């Protein structure tokens, strides 16, 4: 049974307008016997924290990538309430989709988005510089986020010189420095020990206390339990969608407006 229970979140402009809305999302990879996504409908409200769970191969990463405009689905639609109004993500061209990702979305993956040769500070600042912010200002903002996330003193370390938990904090700083309103995380704690996982999850959840929205793919029931809502996939379909009483709180973050 699919039970939908969503809490309207503070800061939601119109209660009836979800931040992100997928309809009939279908993804058939070339050569795939069955579709990786098979008609997924999903509404995500601003300020929600949503865990996406399911067995390996159930379509979690494919769903995240379609929602975020990284992959174009073979059928169905994704509507995002961007700062500029409603956009149909799947119908944007590549340049517009990269711009949307750069300006309004944040990503925290297990690996792959940060550059080992750059310092912690540069990895965060570059997200702002790609948006046209001058280096000095970008680095100042990056330094604030690194400090907020407990990385003061490590700004000049190269990524390869940081622990897994520290590197994920850099990724979280990078995901937030741009003012992204929606953060996608794919197994963000998958490579971390359990104590570090809790810290990283706390930081991700604290972003929702600032009005951001979090969609996190996870295998970890402890991670899912702390999200306001859990969506379970099986064979590319949503098989359950449940709201949980979530007690998340956040501390004051550097003043980065959520989506300009
Ligand atoms: P999950 O993240 O839940 O493990 P994925 O979304 O990665 O699942 O994969 C869902 C299904 O799609 C799997 O059967 C997988 O083998 C297939 N798949 C994923 N990526 C590709 C790809 N690039 N090409 C072909 N098949 C893929
Ligand atoms: Mg995956």
PDB file of N, CA, C and O and ligand atoms in Angstrom, residues 27-37 52-65 71 186-187 217 219 233 235-236, ligand 1:
ATOM      1  N   UNK A  27      12.624   4.871 -17.046  1.00  0.00           N
ATOM      2  CA  UNK A  27      13.956   4.865 -17.630  1.00  0.00           C
ATOM      3  C   UNK A  27      14.267   3.474 -18.138  1.00  0.00           C
ATOM      4  O   UNK A  27      14.293   2.508 -17.368  1.00  0.00           O
ATOM      5  N   UNK A  28      14.451   3.410 -19.423  1.00  0.00           N
ATOM      6  CA  UNK A  28      14.819   2.139 -20.048  1.00  0.00           C
ATOM      7  C   UNK A  28      16.239   2.317 -20.580  1.00  0.00           C
ATOM      8  O   UNK A  28      16.448   3.059 -21.538  1.00  0.00           O
ATOM      9  N   UNK A  29      17.196   1.686 -19.933  1.00  0.00           N
ATOM     10  CA  UNK A  29      18.563   1.786 -20.445  1.00  0.00           C
ATOM     11  C   UNK A  29      18.666   0.942 -21.705  1.00  0.00           C
ATOM     12  O   UNK A  29      18.035  -0.113 -21.794  1.00  0.00           O
ATOM     13  N   UNK A  30      19.495   1.399 -22.657  1.00  0.00           N
ATOM     14  CA  UNK A  30      19.682   0.580 -23.865  1.00  0.00           C
ATOM     15  C   UNK A  30      20.164  -0.812 -23.451  1.00  0.00           C
ATOM     16  O   UNK A  30      21.082  -0.932 -22.649  1.00  0.00           O
ATOM     17  N   UNK A  31      19.544  -1.839 -23.944  1.00  0.00           N
ATOM     18  CA  UNK A  31      19.981  -3.195 -23.612  1.00  0.00           C
ATOM     19  C   UNK A  31      19.389  -3.740 -22.323  1.00  0.00           C
ATOM     20  O   UNK A  31      19.526  -4.931 -22.046  1.00  0.00           O
ATOM     21  N   UNK A  32      18.731  -2.874 -21.549  1.00  0.00           N
ATOM     22  CA  UNK A  32      18.134  -3.359 -20.296  1.00  0.00           C
ATOM     23  C   UNK A  32      16.911  -4.222 -20.590  1.00  0.00           C
ATOM     24  O   UNK A  32      16.114  -3.880 -21.460  1.00  0.00           O
ATOM     25  N   UNK A  33      16.781  -5.331 -19.895  1.00  0.00           N
ATOM     26  CA  UNK A  33      15.653  -6.226 -20.136  1.00  0.00           C
ATOM     27  C   UNK A  33      14.371  -5.602 -19.597  1.00  0.00           C
ATOM     28  O   UNK A  33      13.335  -5.578 -20.265  1.00  0.00           O
ATOM     29  N   UNK A  34      14.460  -5.076 -18.370  1.00  0.00           N
ATOM     30  CA  UNK A  34      13.299  -4.401 -17.780  1.00  0.00           C
ATOM     31  C   UNK A  34      13.697  -2.952 -17.503  1.00  0.00           C
ATOM     32  O   UNK A  34      14.884  -2.649 -17.368  1.00  0.00           O
ATOM     33  N   UNK A  35      12.712  -2.062 -17.441  1.00  0.00           N
ATOM     34  CA  UNK A  35      13.070  -0.657 -17.176  1.00  0.00           C
ATOM     35  C   UNK A  35      13.657  -0.483 -15.773  1.00  0.00           C
ATOM     36  O   UNK A  35      13.204  -1.131 -14.829  1.00  0.00           O
ATOM     37  N   UNK A  36      14.647   0.393 -15.650  1.00  0.00           N
ATOM     38  CA  UNK A  36      15.255   0.679 -14.352  1.00  0.00           C
ATOM     39  C   UNK A  36      14.291   1.501 -13.500  1.00  0.00           C
ATOM     40  O   UNK A  36      14.302   1.417 -12.271  1.00  0.00           O
ATOM     41  N   UNK A  37      13.473   2.309 -14.160  1.00  0.00           N
ATOM     42  CA  UNK A  37      12.382   3.023 -13.485  1.00  0.00           C
ATOM     43  C   UNK A  37      11.120   2.735 -14.276  1.00  0.00           C
ATOM     44  O   UNK A  37      11.140   2.767 -15.506  1.00  0.00           O
ATOM     45  N   UNK A  52      15.400   7.618   0.088  1.00  0.00           N
ATOM     46  CA  UNK A  52      15.026   6.668  -0.958  1.00  0.00           C
ATOM     47  C   UNK A  52      15.748   5.361  -0.645  1.00  0.00           C
ATOM     48  O   UNK A  52      16.981   5.333  -0.598  1.00  0.00           O
ATOM     49  N   UNK A  53      14.969   4.314  -0.411  1.00  0.00           N
ATOM     50  CA  UNK A  53      15.568   3.021  -0.075  1.00  0.00           C
ATOM     51  C   UNK A  53      15.159   1.968  -1.094  1.00  0.00           C
ATOM     52  O   UNK A  53      14.290   2.196  -1.930  1.00  0.00           O
ATOM     53  N   UNK A  54      15.778   0.814  -0.971  1.00  0.00           N
ATOM     54  CA  UNK A  54      15.461  -0.284  -1.881  1.00  0.00           C
ATOM     55  C   UNK A  54      16.714  -1.110  -2.105  1.00  0.00           C
ATOM     56  O   UNK A  54      17.826  -0.630  -1.899  1.00  0.00           O
ATOM     57  N   UNK A  55      16.510  -2.343  -2.539  1.00  0.00           N
ATOM     58  CA  UNK A  55      17.649  -3.240  -2.760  1.00  0.00           C
ATOM     59  C   UNK A  55      18.560  -2.672  -3.838  1.00  0.00           C
ATOM     60  O   UNK A  55      18.150  -1.812  -4.626  1.00  0.00           O
ATOM     61  N   UNK A  56      19.752  -3.169  -3.884  1.00  0.00           N
ATOM     62  CA  UNK A  56      20.685  -2.804  -4.936  1.00  0.00           C
ATOM     63  C   UNK A  56      20.052  -3.144  -6.284  1.00  0.00           C
ATOM     64  O   UNK A  56      19.470  -4.217  -6.447  1.00  0.00           O
ATOM     65  N   UNK A  57      20.109  -2.203  -7.220  1.00  0.00           N
ATOM     66  CA  UNK A  57      19.520  -2.442  -8.530  1.00  0.00           C
ATOM     67  C   UNK A  57      18.049  -2.082  -8.624  1.00  0.00           C
ATOM     68  O   UNK A  57      17.433  -2.233  -9.676  1.00  0.00           O
ATOM     69  N   UNK A  58      17.464  -1.561  -7.541  1.00  0.00           N
ATOM     70  CA  UNK A  58      16.033  -1.246  -7.573  1.00  0.00           C
ATOM     71  C   UNK A  58      15.728   0.078  -8.283  1.00  0.00           C
ATOM     72  O   UNK A  58      14.562   0.396  -8.498  1.00  0.00           O
ATOM     73  N   UNK A  59      16.767   0.852  -8.598  1.00  0.00           N
ATOM     74  CA  UNK A  59      16.552   2.072  -9.377  1.00  0.00           C
ATOM     75  C   UNK A  59      16.770   3.362  -8.614  1.00  0.00           C
ATOM     76  O   UNK A  59      16.460   4.450  -9.120  1.00  0.00           O
ATOM     77  N   UNK A  60      17.356   3.284  -7.436  1.00  0.00           N
ATOM     78  CA  UNK A  60      17.502   4.479  -6.594  1.00  0.00           C
ATOM     79  C   UNK A  60      18.368   5.551  -7.262  1.00  0.00           C
ATOM     80  O   UNK A  60      17.985   6.723  -7.338  1.00  0.00           O
ATOM     81  N   UNK A  61      19.538   5.129  -7.718  1.00  0.00           N
ATOM     82  CA  UNK A  61      20.445   6.107  -8.332  1.00  0.00           C
ATOM     83  C   UNK A  61      19.843   6.645  -9.627  1.00  0.00           C
ATOM     84  O   UNK A  61      19.923   7.854  -9.900  1.00  0.00           O
ATOM     85  N   UNK A  62      19.214   5.768 -10.385  1.00  0.00           N
ATOM     86  CA  UNK A  62      18.583   6.218 -11.631  1.00  0.00           C
ATOM     87  C   UNK A  62      17.503   7.261 -11.322  1.00  0.00           C
ATOM     88  O   UNK A  62      17.407   8.287 -12.003  1.00  0.00           O
ATOM     89  N   UNK A  63      16.718   7.017 -10.279  1.00  0.00           N
ATOM     90  CA  UNK A  63      15.679   7.975  -9.894  1.00  0.00           C
ATOM     91  C   UNK A  63      16.312   9.317  -9.516  1.00  0.00           C
ATOM     92  O   UNK A  63      15.881  10.378  -9.984  1.00  0.00           O
ATOM     93  N   UNK A  64      17.344   9.261  -8.680  1.00  0.00           N
ATOM     94  CA  UNK A  64      18.000  10.496  -8.252  1.00  0.00           C
ATOM     95  C   UNK A  64      18.522  11.266  -9.467  1.00  0.00           C
ATOM     96  O   UNK A  64      18.339  12.484  -9.575  1.00  0.00           O
ATOM     97  N   UNK A  65      19.152  10.535 -10.378  1.00  0.00           N
ATOM     98  CA  UNK A  65      19.745  11.197 -11.545  1.00  0.00           C
ATOM     99  C   UNK A  65      18.678  11.777 -12.474  1.00  0.00           C
ATOM    100  O   UNK A  65      18.886  12.835 -13.067  1.00  0.00           O
ATOM    101  N   UNK A  71      20.286  12.593 -15.779  1.00  0.00           N
ATOM    102  CA  UNK A  71      19.844  11.651 -16.814  1.00  0.00           C
ATOM    103  C   UNK A  71      18.507  12.123 -17.348  1.00  0.00           C
ATOM    104  O   UNK A  71      17.675  12.621 -16.587  1.00  0.00           O
ATOM    105  N   UNK A 186      23.612  10.619  -2.626  1.00  0.00           N
ATOM    106  CA  UNK A 186      23.527   9.199  -3.005  1.00  0.00           C
ATOM    107  C   UNK A 186      24.493   8.418  -2.136  1.00  0.00           C
ATOM    108  O   UNK A 186      25.700   8.533  -2.302  1.00  0.00           O
ATOM    109  N   UNK A 187      23.958   7.671  -1.197  1.00  0.00           N
ATOM    110  CA  UNK A 187      24.761   6.886  -0.263  1.00  0.00           C
ATOM    111  C   UNK A 187      25.863   7.740   0.362  1.00  0.00           C
ATOM    112  O   UNK A 187      27.033   7.354   0.332  1.00  0.00           O
ATOM    113  N   UNK A 217      19.550   8.974  -1.023  1.00  0.00           N
ATOM    114  CA  UNK A 217      19.507   7.537  -1.294  1.00  0.00           C
ATOM    115  C   UNK A 217      20.356   6.841  -0.249  1.00  0.00           C
ATOM    116  O   UNK A 217      21.488   7.256   0.005  1.00  0.00           O
ATOM    117  N   UNK A 219      21.145   2.890   2.002  1.00  0.00           N
ATOM    118  CA  UNK A 219      20.878   1.508   2.395  1.00  0.00           C
ATOM    119  C   UNK A 219      20.656   1.427   3.898  1.00  0.00           C
ATOM    120  O   UNK A 219      20.310   0.381   4.423  1.00  0.00           O
ATOM    121  N   UNK A 233      11.778   1.728  -3.185  1.00  0.00           N
ATOM    122  CA  UNK A 233      11.664   1.278  -4.572  1.00  0.00           C
ATOM    123  C   UNK A 233      11.870  -0.232  -4.649  1.00  0.00           C
ATOM    124  O   UNK A 233      12.669  -0.798  -3.906  1.00  0.00           O
ATOM    125  N   UNK A 235      12.207  -2.876  -8.084  1.00  0.00           N
ATOM    126  CA  UNK A 235      12.132  -3.049  -9.538  1.00  0.00           C
ATOM    127  C   UNK A 235      11.651  -1.782 -10.242  1.00  0.00           C
ATOM    128  O   UNK A 235      10.818  -1.832 -11.143  1.00  0.00           O
ATOM    129  N   UNK A 236      12.166  -0.639  -9.792  1.00  0.00           N
ATOM    130  CA  UNK A 236      11.864   0.611 -10.479  1.00  0.00           C
ATOM    131  C   UNK A 236      10.510   1.207 -10.158  1.00  0.00           C
ATOM    132  O   UNK A 236      10.077   2.149 -10.819  1.00  0.00           O
TER     133      UNK A 236
HETATM  134  P1  LIG B   1      20.363   1.257  -7.355  1.00  0.00           P
HETATM  135  O1  LIG B   1      20.961   2.630  -7.243  1.00  0.00           O
HETATM  136  O2  LIG B   1      19.087   1.088  -6.620  1.00  0.00           O
HETATM  137  O3  LIG B   1      21.346   0.192  -6.990  1.00  0.00           O
HETATM  138  P2  LIG B   1      20.430   1.739 -10.208  1.00  0.00           P
HETATM  139  O4  LIG B   1      19.551   2.889 -10.468  1.00  0.00           O
HETATM  140  O5  LIG B   1      21.893   1.977 -10.217  1.00  0.00           O
HETATM  141  O6  LIG B   1      19.975   1.001  -8.874  1.00  0.00           O
HETATM  142  O7  LIG B   1      20.140   0.623 -11.294  1.00  0.00           O
HETATM  143  C1  LIG B   1      18.817   0.186 -11.608  1.00  0.00           C
HETATM  144  C2  LIG B   1      18.912  -0.813 -12.750  1.00  0.00           C
HETATM  145  O8  LIG B   1      19.382  -0.179 -13.923  1.00  0.00           O
HETATM  146  C3  LIG B   1      19.867  -1.965 -12.496  1.00  0.00           C
HETATM  147  O9  LIG B   1      19.329  -3.115 -13.085  1.00  0.00           O
HETATM  148  C4  LIG B   1      21.109  -1.556 -13.209  1.00  0.00           C
HETATM  149  O10 LIG B   1      21.853  -2.667 -13.613  1.00  0.00           O
HETATM  150  C5  LIG B   1      20.579  -0.784 -14.383  1.00  0.00           C
HETATM  151  N1  LIG B   1      21.494   0.287 -14.806  1.00  0.00           N
HETATM  152  C6  LIG B   1      21.944   1.309 -14.034  1.00  0.00           C
HETATM  153  N2  LIG B   1      22.741   2.125 -14.733  1.00  0.00           N
HETATM  154  C7  LIG B   1      22.791   1.614 -15.993  1.00  0.00           C
HETATM  155  C8  LIG B   1      23.443   2.002 -17.205  1.00  0.00           C
HETATM  156  N3  LIG B   1      24.182   3.114 -17.260  1.00  0.00           N
HETATM  157  N4  LIG B   1      23.272   1.232 -18.294  1.00  0.00           N
HETATM  158  C9  LIG B   1      22.496   0.125 -18.253  1.00  0.00           C
HETATM  159  N5  LIG B   1      21.851  -0.297 -17.157  1.00  0.00           N
HETATM  160  C10 LIG B   1      21.994   0.431 -16.031  1.00  0.00           C
END
